[in-house]
Coordinates of C-alpha atoms in Angstrom, one line a residue:
M1 CA 0.0 -0.1 0.0
N2 CA 1.7 3.2 -1.1
L3 CA 1.1 6.7 0.0
V4 CA -1.6 7.4 -2.7
A5 CA -3.3 4.1 -1.9
T6 CA -3.2 4.9 1.9
N7 CA -4.8 8.3 1.3
S8 CA -7.5 6.9 -0.9
F9 CA -8.1 4.2 1.7
L10 CA -8.6 6.7 4.5
N11 CA -10.9 8.8 2.4
S12 CA -13.2 5.7 2.0
L13 CA -13.5 5.2 5.7
Q14 CA -16.7 6.1 7.8
P15 CA -16.1 8.5 10.6
N16 CA -17.0 5.6 13.0
A17 CA -14.7 3.0 11.4
L18 CA -12.9 2.7 14.6
A19 CA -15.8 2.7 16.9
G20 CA -15.3 0.7 20.1
V21 CA -11.4 0.4 19.4
K22 CA -9.4 1.2 22.5
A23 CA -5.8 2.3 21.9
T24 CA -3.2 3.4 24.5
L25 CA 0.0 5.3 23.4
I26 CA 2.9 5.3 25.8
N27 CA 5.6 8.0 25.7
M28 CA 9.0 7.0 27.0
P29 CA 11.2 9.0 29.3
I30 CA 14.1 11.1 28.0
R31 CA 16.7 13.5 29.5
E32 CA 16.4 12.6 33.2
Q33 CA 18.8 15.4 34.0
A34 CA 16.1 18.1 33.2
K35 CA 12.5 18.8 33.8
P36 CA 10.3 17.7 30.9
N37 CA 9.2 20.7 29.0
N38 CA 7.5 19.5 25.8
P39 CA 4.4 17.6 25.9
P40 CA 4.7 14.6 23.6
V41 CA 3.3 16.1 20.3
G42 CA 3.7 12.8 18.4
P43 CA 1.4 10.6 20.5
A44 CA -1.0 13.5 21.0
L45 CA -1.2 13.9 17.2
L46 CA -1.8 10.1 16.6
A47 CA -4.5 10.1 19.5
A48 CA -6.3 12.9 17.8
R49 CA -6.1 11.1 14.4
L50 CA -7.5 7.9 16.0
R51 CA -10.3 9.8 17.6
E52 CA -11.3 11.3 14.2
F53 CA -12.5 7.8 13.3
G54 CA -14.2 7.0 16.6
A55 CA -11.6 5.2 18.6
E56 CA -11.0 5.8 22.3
P57 CA -7.5 6.7 22.9
T58 CA -5.5 6.9 26.1
I59 CA -2.1 8.6 26.6
I60 CA 0.4 7.5 29.3
D61 CA 3.3 9.8 29.5
L62 CA 6.2 8.3 31.4
N63 CA 8.5 11.2 30.7
I64 CA 6.6 13.6 32.9
Y65 CA 7.5 12.4 36.2
R66 CA 10.5 13.7 38.2
I67 CA 10.8 12.3 41.7
K68 CA 12.8 14.0 44.4
D69 CA 14.2 11.4 46.9
E70 CA 17.5 10.1 48.3
D71 CA 18.3 8.3 45.1
A72 CA 17.8 11.4 43.1
A73 CA 20.0 13.4 45.5
R74 CA 22.7 10.7 45.5
R75 CA 22.8 10.8 41.7
G76 CA 22.9 14.7 41.6
L77 CA 19.5 15.1 39.9
E78 CA 18.5 18.5 41.0
T79 CA 14.9 18.2 39.5
G80 CA 14.3 14.6 40.5
R81 CA 14.6 11.2 38.9
S82 CA 12.5 9.4 36.3
L83 CA 10.3 6.5 37.4
T84 CA 11.8 3.2 38.0
F85 CA 10.6 0.2 35.9
A86 CA 8.5 -1.0 38.9
E87 CA 6.9 2.4 39.3
A88 CA 6.2 2.5 35.5
R89 CA 4.5 -0.9 35.7
G90 CA 2.2 0.3 38.5
L91 CA 1.2 3.4 36.6
I92 CA 0.6 1.5 33.4
G93 CA -1.3 -1.2 35.4
R94 CA -3.6 1.3 36.9
T95 CA -4.3 3.1 33.8
L96 CA -5.0 -0.1 31.8
E97 CA -7.3 -1.3 34.7
K98 CA -9.3 1.9 34.4
A99 CA -9.3 2.0 30.6
G100 CA -10.2 -1.7 30.1
G101 CA -8.7 -4.3 27.6
Q102 CA -7.0 -2.5 24.7
H103 CA -7.0 -3.4 21.0
L104 CA -3.7 -1.5 20.4
I105 CA -0.9 -0.3 22.6
G106 CA 1.8 1.8 20.9
L107 CA 5.3 2.6 22.3
S108 CA 6.7 5.9 21.1
G109 CA 10.2 7.4 21.6
L110 CA 13.5 8.5 20.2
I111 CA 16.4 6.2 19.3
T112 CA 17.7 6.7 22.8
T113 CA 14.7 4.9 24.4
L114 CA 15.7 1.3 23.4
R115 CA 16.2 0.3 27.1
W116 CA 12.9 1.8 28.2
Q117 CA 10.8 0.3 25.2
T118 CA 12.5 -3.1 25.9
E119 CA 11.2 -3.1 29.6
V120 CA 7.9 -1.5 28.9
A121 CA 7.1 -4.0 26.2
K122 CA 7.6 -6.9 28.8
I123 CA 5.2 -5.0 31.2
V124 CA 2.6 -4.4 28.6
R125 CA 2.7 -7.9 27.2
D126 CA 2.2 -9.2 30.8
L127 CA -0.5 -6.7 31.7
D128 CA -2.6 -7.0 28.5
P129 CA -1.4 -10.0 26.4
D130 CA -4.2 -9.7 23.8
A131 CA -3.4 -6.1 22.8
M132 CA -1.5 -5.5 19.5
L133 CA 1.8 -4.1 20.8
V134 CA 3.5 -1.6 18.3
S135 CA 6.7 0.5 18.4
G136 CA 6.7 3.7 16.4
G137 CA 8.7 7.0 16.4
G138 CA 12.3 7.5 16.0
L139 CA 13.6 4.2 17.4
A140 CA 11.2 2.1 15.2
T141 CA 12.0 4.3 12.1
Q142 CA 15.7 3.7 12.5
F143 CA 15.7 0.0 13.2
R144 CA 12.4 -1.1 11.6
A145 CA 12.2 -5.0 11.4
D146 CA 15.4 -5.4 13.4
L147 CA 13.6 -4.0 16.4
L148 CA 11.3 -7.2 16.3
N149 CA 14.4 -9.3 17.1
W150 CA 15.6 -6.9 19.9
I151 CA 12.1 -6.6 21.5
P152 CA 10.4 -10.0 20.8
E153 CA 7.2 -8.9 22.6
L154 CA 6.4 -6.5 19.9
D155 CA 3.7 -7.5 17.3
A156 CA 4.7 -4.7 15.0
V157 CA 6.9 -1.7 14.1
A158 CA 5.7 1.4 12.3
H159 CA 8.2 3.7 10.7
S160 CA 8.2 7.1 9.3
E161 CA 5.2 9.5 9.8
G162 CA 2.4 8.0 11.7
D163 CA -0.6 10.1 11.1
D164 CA -2.3 8.0 8.4
I165 CA -0.9 4.5 9.1
V166 CA -1.9 4.5 12.7
V167 CA -5.5 4.2 11.5
K168 CA -4.6 1.2 9.4
I169 CA -2.9 -0.3 12.5
A170 CA -6.0 0.2 14.5
L171 CA -8.2 -1.4 11.9
D172 CA -5.8 -4.4 11.7
A173 CA -6.0 -4.7 15.5
K174 CA -9.9 -4.6 15.4
A175 CA -10.1 -7.1 12.6
M176 CA -7.9 -9.6 14.5
R177 CA -9.9 -9.0 17.7
D178 CA -13.3 -9.3 15.9
K179 CA -12.6 -12.2 13.5
G180 CA -9.4 -13.8 14.7
F181 CA -6.1 -13.6 13.1
E182 CA -6.6 -16.5 10.5
R183 CA -10.0 -15.2 9.3
A184 CA -8.8 -11.7 9.1
L185 CA -5.7 -12.7 7.1
N186 CA -7.6 -14.9 4.7
A187 CA -10.1 -12.2 4.2
G188 CA -7.3 -9.9 3.0
L189 CA -8.0 -7.4 5.9
L190 CA -4.3 -7.5 7.1
S191 CA -2.7 -6.8 3.8
P192 CA -0.1 -5.5 2.9
F193 CA 1.9 -5.1 6.1
Y194 CA 1.6 -8.7 7.6
R195 CA 5.2 -10.0 7.5
E196 CA 5.2 -13.5 9.2
T197 CA 4.1 -15.5 12.3
K198 CA 6.7 -16.1 14.8
D199 CA 6.4 -17.8 18.2
G200 CA 2.7 -18.1 17.6
R201 CA 2.2 -14.3 17.1
P202 CA 1.7 -12.4 13.8
R203 CA 4.4 -9.8 13.0
F204 CA 3.9 -6.6 11.0
V205 CA 6.1 -3.9 9.5
Y206 CA 4.0 -0.7 8.6
H207 CA 5.3 1.9 6.3
G208 CA 4.1 5.3 7.3
G209 CA 3.8 8.2 4.8
R210 CA 3.1 12.0 4.6
P211 CA -0.6 13.0 5.0
A212 CA -2.0 14.5 1.8
N213 CA -2.6 17.9 3.5
L214 CA -1.0 18.8 6.8
D215 CA -3.5 21.4 7.4
S216 CA -6.3 18.9 7.4
L217 CA -4.9 17.1 10.5
P218 CA -6.5 17.7 13.9
L219 CA -4.6 19.5 16.6
P220 CA -2.7 17.4 19.0
A221 CA -5.1 15.7 21.7
Y222 CA -3.4 17.5 24.6
D223 CA -6.7 17.3 26.5
L224 CA -6.0 13.5 27.1
M225 CA -3.1 14.6 29.2
Q226 CA -5.0 16.8 31.6
E227 CA -4.3 14.3 34.3
D228 CA -3.2 10.8 34.9
V229 CA -5.0 7.9 36.4
D230 CA -3.8 9.1 39.8
G231 CA -4.9 12.7 39.4
F232 CA -1.5 14.1 38.7
K233 CA -1.8 17.3 36.4
V234 CA 0.4 16.1 33.5
L235 CA -0.3 18.9 31.1
E236 CA -0.3 21.6 33.7
E237 CA 3.2 20.3 34.6
Y238 CA 4.4 20.8 31.1
L239 CA 2.8 24.2 30.8
N240 CA 4.7 25.5 33.7
V241 CA 8.1 24.3 32.6
P242 CA 9.6 26.7 29.7
V243 CA 10.1 25.3 26.4
W244 CA 13.5 27.0 26.4
G245 CA 15.7 29.0 28.7
G246 CA 17.9 28.6 31.7
S247 CA 15.3 27.0 34.0
A248 CA 14.7 24.3 31.4
K249 CA 18.3 23.2 31.7
N250 CA 18.9 22.6 28.0
S251 CA 21.1 24.3 25.5
S252 CA 18.5 26.9 24.5
A253 CA 19.4 29.9 26.5
T254 CA 17.1 32.9 26.5
S255 CA 17.2 36.6 27.3
F256 CA 13.6 36.6 28.4
E257 CA 11.4 34.9 30.9
I258 CA 8.8 32.3 29.9
K259 CA 6.0 31.5 32.5
R260 CA 3.6 29.2 30.6
S261 CA 4.5 27.6 27.4
I262 CA 3.6 24.9 24.9
S263 CA 5.1 23.5 21.7
T264 CA 4.0 22.2 18.3
V265 CA 5.5 21.7 14.9
S266 CA 5.1 23.8 11.7
S267 CA 6.7 21.5 9.2
R268 CA 7.8 17.9 8.3
G269 CA 10.9 16.7 6.9
C270 CA 14.1 18.6 6.0
P271 CA 15.3 20.0 2.6
F272 CA 18.9 19.9 3.7
E273 CA 21.5 17.2 4.2
C274 CA 23.4 17.6 7.4
K275 CA 25.5 14.5 7.8
F276 CA 25.0 14.0 11.6
C277 CA 21.2 14.4 11.5
F278 CA 18.6 11.5 11.3
R279 CA 15.3 12.8 10.0
G280 CA 13.5 9.6 9.2
A281 CA 10.6 9.7 11.7
Q282 CA 9.8 13.3 10.4
G283 CA 9.5 12.7 6.7
E284 CA 13.3 12.5 5.8
R285 CA 14.0 15.1 3.0
N286 CA 10.4 15.2 1.9
Y287 CA 9.8 18.7 3.2
G288 CA 6.3 19.9 3.8
V289 CA 4.8 22.8 5.6
R290 CA 1.6 23.9 7.2
S291 CA 0.1 27.0 6.1
A292 CA 0.4 30.4 7.8
E293 CA -3.5 30.5 8.4
N294 CA -3.4 26.9 10.0
L295 CA -0.5 27.8 12.3
A296 CA -2.1 31.1 13.4
T297 CA -5.3 29.2 14.3
E298 CA -3.3 26.9 16.5
F299 CA -1.3 29.7 18.2
I300 CA -4.6 31.7 19.1
E301 CA -6.3 28.5 20.3
Y302 CA -3.4 27.6 22.7
Q303 CA -3.3 31.1 24.1
N304 CA -7.1 31.1 24.6
R305 CA -7.3 27.5 26.0
Y306 CA -4.2 27.3 28.1
G307 CA -3.3 30.9 28.8
V308 CA 0.3 30.5 27.5
D309 CA 2.7 33.4 27.0
F310 CA 5.0 31.5 24.6
I311 CA 4.8 28.9 21.9
G312 CA 7.8 26.9 20.7
L313 CA 8.0 25.3 17.3
M314 CA 10.1 22.4 17.5
D315 CA 10.9 21.5 13.9
D316 CA 14.3 22.7 12.6
N317 CA 13.4 24.5 9.4
F318 CA 10.6 27.2 10.1
M319 CA 12.5 29.8 8.1
V320 CA 12.7 28.0 4.6
S321 CA 9.7 29.9 3.2
P322 CA 9.8 33.7 3.3
K323 CA 6.3 33.9 1.8
R324 CA 4.9 31.9 4.7
I325 CA 6.7 34.1 7.3
S326 CA 5.2 37.2 5.8
A327 CA 1.7 35.7 5.6
L328 CA 1.9 34.6 9.2
A329 CA 3.0 38.2 10.1
D330 CA 0.1 39.7 8.3
I331 CA -2.4 37.5 10.4
L332 CA -0.6 37.7 13.9
E333 CA 0.6 41.3 13.8
P334 CA -2.2 42.7 15.9
Y335 CA -1.6 40.1 18.6
A336 CA 2.1 40.6 18.6
A337 CA 1.8 44.4 18.7
S338 CA -0.3 44.2 21.8
G339 CA 2.1 41.9 23.4
Q340 CA -0.4 39.1 23.6
L341 CA 1.5 36.5 21.6
R342 CA 5.1 35.5 21.7
W343 CA 6.6 32.6 20.0
G344 CA 10.0 31.0 18.9
A345 CA 11.2 28.8 16.2
H346 CA 14.4 27.2 14.6
G347 CA 16.1 28.1 11.4
R348 CA 19.6 28.5 9.7
L349 CA 21.9 31.5 10.2
D350 CA 22.2 31.9 6.4
E351 CA 18.4 32.5 6.3
A352 CA 18.7 35.1 9.0
A353 CA 21.6 36.7 7.2
D354 CA 19.5 36.9 3.9
L355 CA 22.5 37.9 1.9
R356 CA 22.4 38.2 -1.9
P357 CA 25.4 38.7 -4.3
D358 CA 25.4 42.2 -5.9
R359 CA 27.0 43.4 -9.1
K360 CA 30.2 44.7 -7.6
G361 CA 31.1 41.2 -6.3
G362 CA 30.0 41.8 -2.8
Y363 CA 26.8 41.0 -0.9
R364 CA 23.6 43.0 -0.1
S365 CA 20.7 42.3 2.1
A366 CA 17.4 41.0 0.8
D367 CA 14.8 43.7 0.4
V368 CA 12.6 42.1 3.1
L369 CA 14.5 40.3 5.9
R370 CA 12.9 37.1 7.2
V371 CA 13.8 37.9 10.8
R372 CA 12.1 41.3 10.6
E373 CA 8.9 39.6 9.4
M374 CA 9.2 37.1 12.1
R375 CA 9.4 39.8 14.7
R376 CA 6.4 41.5 13.2
A377 CA 4.5 38.2 13.8
G378 CA 5.5 38.1 17.4
C379 CA 8.7 35.9 17.2
I380 CA 11.2 36.6 20.0
Y381 CA 13.4 33.5 19.8
I382 CA 15.2 31.7 17.0
G383 CA 17.3 28.6 17.7
F384 CA 20.1 28.2 15.2
G385 CA 21.9 24.9 14.8
A386 CA 25.3 26.6 14.1
E387 CA 27.2 23.4 15.2
S388 CA 30.6 24.9 14.2
A389 CA 32.1 28.2 13.2
S390 CA 35.0 26.4 11.3
P391 CA 34.3 26.6 7.5
Q392 CA 36.1 23.3 7.0
V393 CA 34.0 21.6 9.7
L394 CA 30.9 23.0 8.3
E395 CA 31.8 21.5 4.8
D396 CA 32.5 18.2 6.4
M397 CA 29.1 18.3 8.2
G398 CA 27.2 19.0 4.9
K399 CA 26.4 22.5 6.2
G400 CA 28.6 24.4 3.8
G401 CA 26.7 25.5 0.8
F402 CA 24.6 28.5 1.6
M403 CA 26.5 29.1 4.9
L404 CA 29.7 29.6 3.1
S405 CA 28.4 31.3 -0.2
S406 CA 28.9 34.8 1.1
G407 CA 32.4 34.5 2.2
T408 CA 34.1 34.9 5.5
E409 CA 35.3 37.6 8.0
V410 CA 37.9 37.8 10.5
Y411 CA 37.6 38.5 14.4
N412 CA 40.4 38.3 16.9
G413 CA 42.3 35.9 14.4
F414 CA 39.4 33.6 13.8
E415 CA 37.8 33.3 10.4
F416 CA 34.0 33.1 10.5
P417 CA 31.4 32.5 7.7
R418 CA 29.8 35.9 7.1
A419 CA 26.3 34.3 6.9
M420 CA 26.8 33.4 10.6
T421 CA 28.0 36.7 11.9
Q422 CA 25.3 38.7 9.7
G423 CA 22.7 36.3 10.7
I424 CA 23.4 37.0 14.4
R425 CA 23.5 40.7 13.8
N426 CA 20.2 40.8 11.8
T427 CA 18.4 38.7 14.5
L428 CA 19.6 41.0 17.3
E429 CA 18.6 44.2 15.4
A430 CA 15.2 42.7 14.7
G431 CA 14.7 42.4 18.4
I432 CA 14.8 38.5 18.5
H433 CA 17.0 36.4 20.7
G434 CA 19.2 34.2 18.6
N435 CA 20.5 31.1 20.3
C436 CA 23.2 29.0 18.8
T437 CA 23.9 25.2 19.5
W438 CA 27.4 23.7 19.1
I439 CA 29.0 20.3 18.5
M440 CA 32.5 19.2 19.3
G441 CA 34.4 16.2 18.2
Y442 CA 33.0 15.8 14.6
P443 CA 35.0 13.3 12.6
G444 CA 38.5 14.9 11.9
E445 CA 37.9 18.1 13.8
T446 CA 41.2 19.6 15.1
L447 CA 41.7 21.6 18.2
E448 CA 42.1 24.8 16.1
Q449 CA 38.7 24.2 14.5
L450 CA 37.0 23.6 17.8
Q451 CA 38.7 26.8 19.1
T452 CA 37.0 28.7 16.1
S453 CA 33.6 27.7 17.5
L454 CA 34.6 28.9 21.0
G455 CA 35.9 32.2 19.4
F456 CA 32.5 32.7 17.9
I457 CA 30.9 32.4 21.2
K458 CA 33.2 35.0 22.5
W459 CA 32.3 37.2 19.5
Q460 CA 28.6 36.8 20.4
Q461 CA 29.3 37.8 24.0
D462 CA 31.2 40.9 22.9
L463 CA 28.3 41.8 20.4
V464 CA 25.5 41.7 22.8
T465 CA 27.4 43.3 25.8
E466 CA 28.7 46.2 23.7
G467 CA 28.0 49.4 25.7
L468 CA 26.8 47.6 28.8
V469 CA 28.7 47.9 32.1
A470 CA 30.3 44.7 33.6
G471 CA 28.6 43.6 36.7
T472 CA 25.2 45.3 36.0
P473 CA 22.0 43.2 35.8
D474 CA 21.8 44.0 32.1
H475 CA 25.3 42.9 31.3
D476 CA 24.9 39.7 33.4
D477 CA 21.5 38.9 31.8
A478 CA 23.0 39.4 28.3
M479 CA 26.0 37.1 29.0
A480 CA 23.6 34.4 30.4
S481 CA 21.6 34.6 27.3
I482 CA 24.4 33.2 25.1
N483 CA 24.5 29.4 25.0
T484 CA 27.9 28.2 26.0
S485 CA 27.1 24.5 26.2
I486 CA 28.5 22.2 23.6
F487 CA 27.3 18.8 22.5
T488 CA 29.6 15.9 21.6
A489 CA 29.3 14.6 18.2
T490 CA 27.2 11.5 18.3
A491 CA 27.1 8.9 15.7
Y492 CA 23.5 7.9 15.2
P493 CA 22.7 5.0 13.1
G494 CA 21.1 6.0 9.8
T495 CA 22.9 9.2 9.5
E496 CA 25.7 9.7 6.9
M497 CA 28.1 10.6 9.7
F498 CA 27.6 6.9 10.8
R499 CA 29.0 5.6 7.5
H500 CA 32.1 7.9 7.8
P501 CA 35.3 5.7 7.5
R502 CA 36.7 7.3 10.7
V503 CA 33.5 6.7 12.6
R504 CA 33.2 3.1 11.5
A505 CA 36.8 2.4 12.3
T506 CA 36.3 4.0 15.9
L507 CA 33.0 2.1 16.5
G508 CA 34.8 -1.1 15.6
D509 CA 37.8 -0.4 18.0
V510 CA 35.7 0.9 21.0
F511 CA 32.5 -1.1 20.7
N512 CA 33.5 -4.0 18.5
L513 CA 30.8 -3.1 15.9
K514 CA 30.9 -5.0 12.6
F515 CA 29.7 -3.8 9.2
D516 CA 28.4 -5.7 6.3
R517 CA 30.9 -5.5 3.5
K518 CA 28.2 -5.4 0.8
S519 CA 25.6 -3.1 2.2
G520 CA 27.8 -1.2 4.6
Q521 CA 25.1 -1.5 7.2
P522 CA 26.0 -2.4 10.9
V523 CA 25.5 -6.1 11.8
G524 CA 22.6 -6.1 14.2
D525 CA 24.3 -8.2 16.8
E526 CA 24.6 -7.8 20.7
N527 CA 27.5 -5.3 20.2
F528 CA 25.4 -3.1 18.2
R529 CA 22.4 -3.3 20.5
Q530 CA 24.7 -2.4 23.5
Y531 CA 26.0 0.6 21.5
V532 CA 22.5 1.8 20.9
L533 CA 21.6 1.5 24.6
E534 CA 24.6 3.8 25.3
L535 CA 23.1 6.5 23.0
N536 CA 21.9 9.6 24.7
D537 CA 20.8 13.1 23.5
A538 CA 24.4 14.1 22.9
T539 CA 24.7 15.6 26.4
K540 CA 27.2 13.0 27.5
M541 CA 30.6 11.6 26.4
I542 CA 30.1 7.9 25.4
T543 CA 32.6 5.4 26.8
N544 CA 32.9 1.7 26.5
E545 CA 33.0 -0.7 29.5
S546 CA 36.8 0.0 29.9
G547 CA 36.3 3.8 30.0
R548 CA 37.6 4.4 26.5
P549 CA 35.9 7.4 25.0
L550 CA 34.1 7.4 21.6
N551 CA 36.3 10.0 19.9
F552 CA 36.0 10.7 16.2
S553 CA 38.1 13.9 16.2
S554 CA 41.8 14.5 15.5
L555 CA 42.5 15.0 19.1
S556 CA 44.1 12.1 21.0
D557 CA 41.8 10.4 23.5
D558 CA 43.5 12.1 26.5
E559 CA 43.1 15.5 24.8
F560 CA 39.6 14.8 24.0
V561 CA 38.6 13.8 27.5
H562 CA 40.6 16.9 28.9
V563 CA 38.7 19.2 26.5
R564 CA 35.3 17.7 27.3
E565 CA 35.9 18.1 31.1
K566 CA 36.9 21.8 30.5
L567 CA 33.8 22.5 28.4
D568 CA 31.6 20.9 30.9
A569 CA 33.0 23.1 33.5
Q570 CA 32.4 26.1 31.2
D571 CA 36.1 26.9 31.2
H572 CA 36.4 27.9 27.5
D573 CA 39.5 30.0 28.2
A574 CA 41.3 26.9 29.1
V575 CA 40.6 25.2 25.8
L576 CA 41.3 28.4 23.9
G577 CA 44.7 28.5 25.6
M578 CA 45.7 25.0 24.6

């Protein structure tokens, strides 16, 4: 069943096609070291889609809980720890007891949630053995059928975008419950995603695709997260933790306060080819956007319903279409002018620079700057994935192109891409806070190239504090608003970086990974599974059991560890002085 066939199939369904179907979607914990700040938009979108066809969805969000106890204190978790597996079992059990037997139970999470999905699958299979158990999201999209071997309790995996395919999955679950597996299979109701029967259970691999019209999708069913089975106010907890900023304890520093916030997405897929990024679960390079009108409606709805003072757009490429930005500004300008509506997004610094070649061999600004139009629409924050200020590293990352097309400029002996410096200047002049995120240790990166990124951070600090008196609140706030945290380059399976010869060699040495000579893909053995279990959200330095670091850079392992320790301690001067 291809995308066109799926769309046609859904159009033929009656609104009550899933009447009586019960489906529970379980969101996995991530980033234990910080408060959860983004309600799970993926499960909420799928729940809303299921509800359109009459199903009765439930959302269990395991990520929201942070428990402050002796264990959390011992581990240095200031905001509390995540649930234990036993605590998760209790919560899932109480929820399922209240909701009743389920036709479908879906597990959702990033590639970093393999350990959690493995344990939760065992819990679910024990508590509700008749439910169809499916894994979707980033983890399932990356490993697909291999995940069925790693988590044998699963009945199915669903990769790529789930908005449409989740309806087919629910229909299959209903058909098997109503008719039995054999009758449903023989009647052709389980075609074309049934794969095999193993250990007495049918196995499915579902291929998701892009909905025909993103504007036609319902808003996320955040109402299903008003409170959990025990009365804990799940959604309210999310609303009171800033999407970005210092109190969110992530890399997204802000120069302003956020009191109540919520997040959503404005686009799917990505038109660019950064070599370290895996976009499979969100449409890969098949870039598609929601209209300005559709976005504005959602913004206003959230402000009216939840009283938020900030909305965060989590997709990476809001700024691709200047036309959409201007259309959004035309709609939201009255709200923005009155201070009623503030929001933030992500984009690229070359888009913020908006430089065009002129006839004299130089560069001029576009007639209408995107950042100014975004400010007119109420935008006060843009997250830029700068990653590196070194032109060579940007080329190696696949981020050269437009980023280097307008040349470079020199500051304190460092050579920076002009698109980066002008992008920051334009953003500040428009009255928007621009936050850059950084990566160290990309394959082949030298100390000098890393120092260039640190030099850019110094340049930012000088730029925003120009004219401010050191030690004053304004100066201290401006300095605190510049992100100085730096991620470690992480080789995620499915990325082009993962196929880099240096990365493969290092993974072989440190984690004993093996690669198929013909396909180039990693062999899905226990060593590979153990490596995936070690993956985090790039906030940690990965080491093997012997303590050897996973180091893809040109630094020696000892230098790499020393630099990482200094960066973690925010001692950039020590690294600049090496």
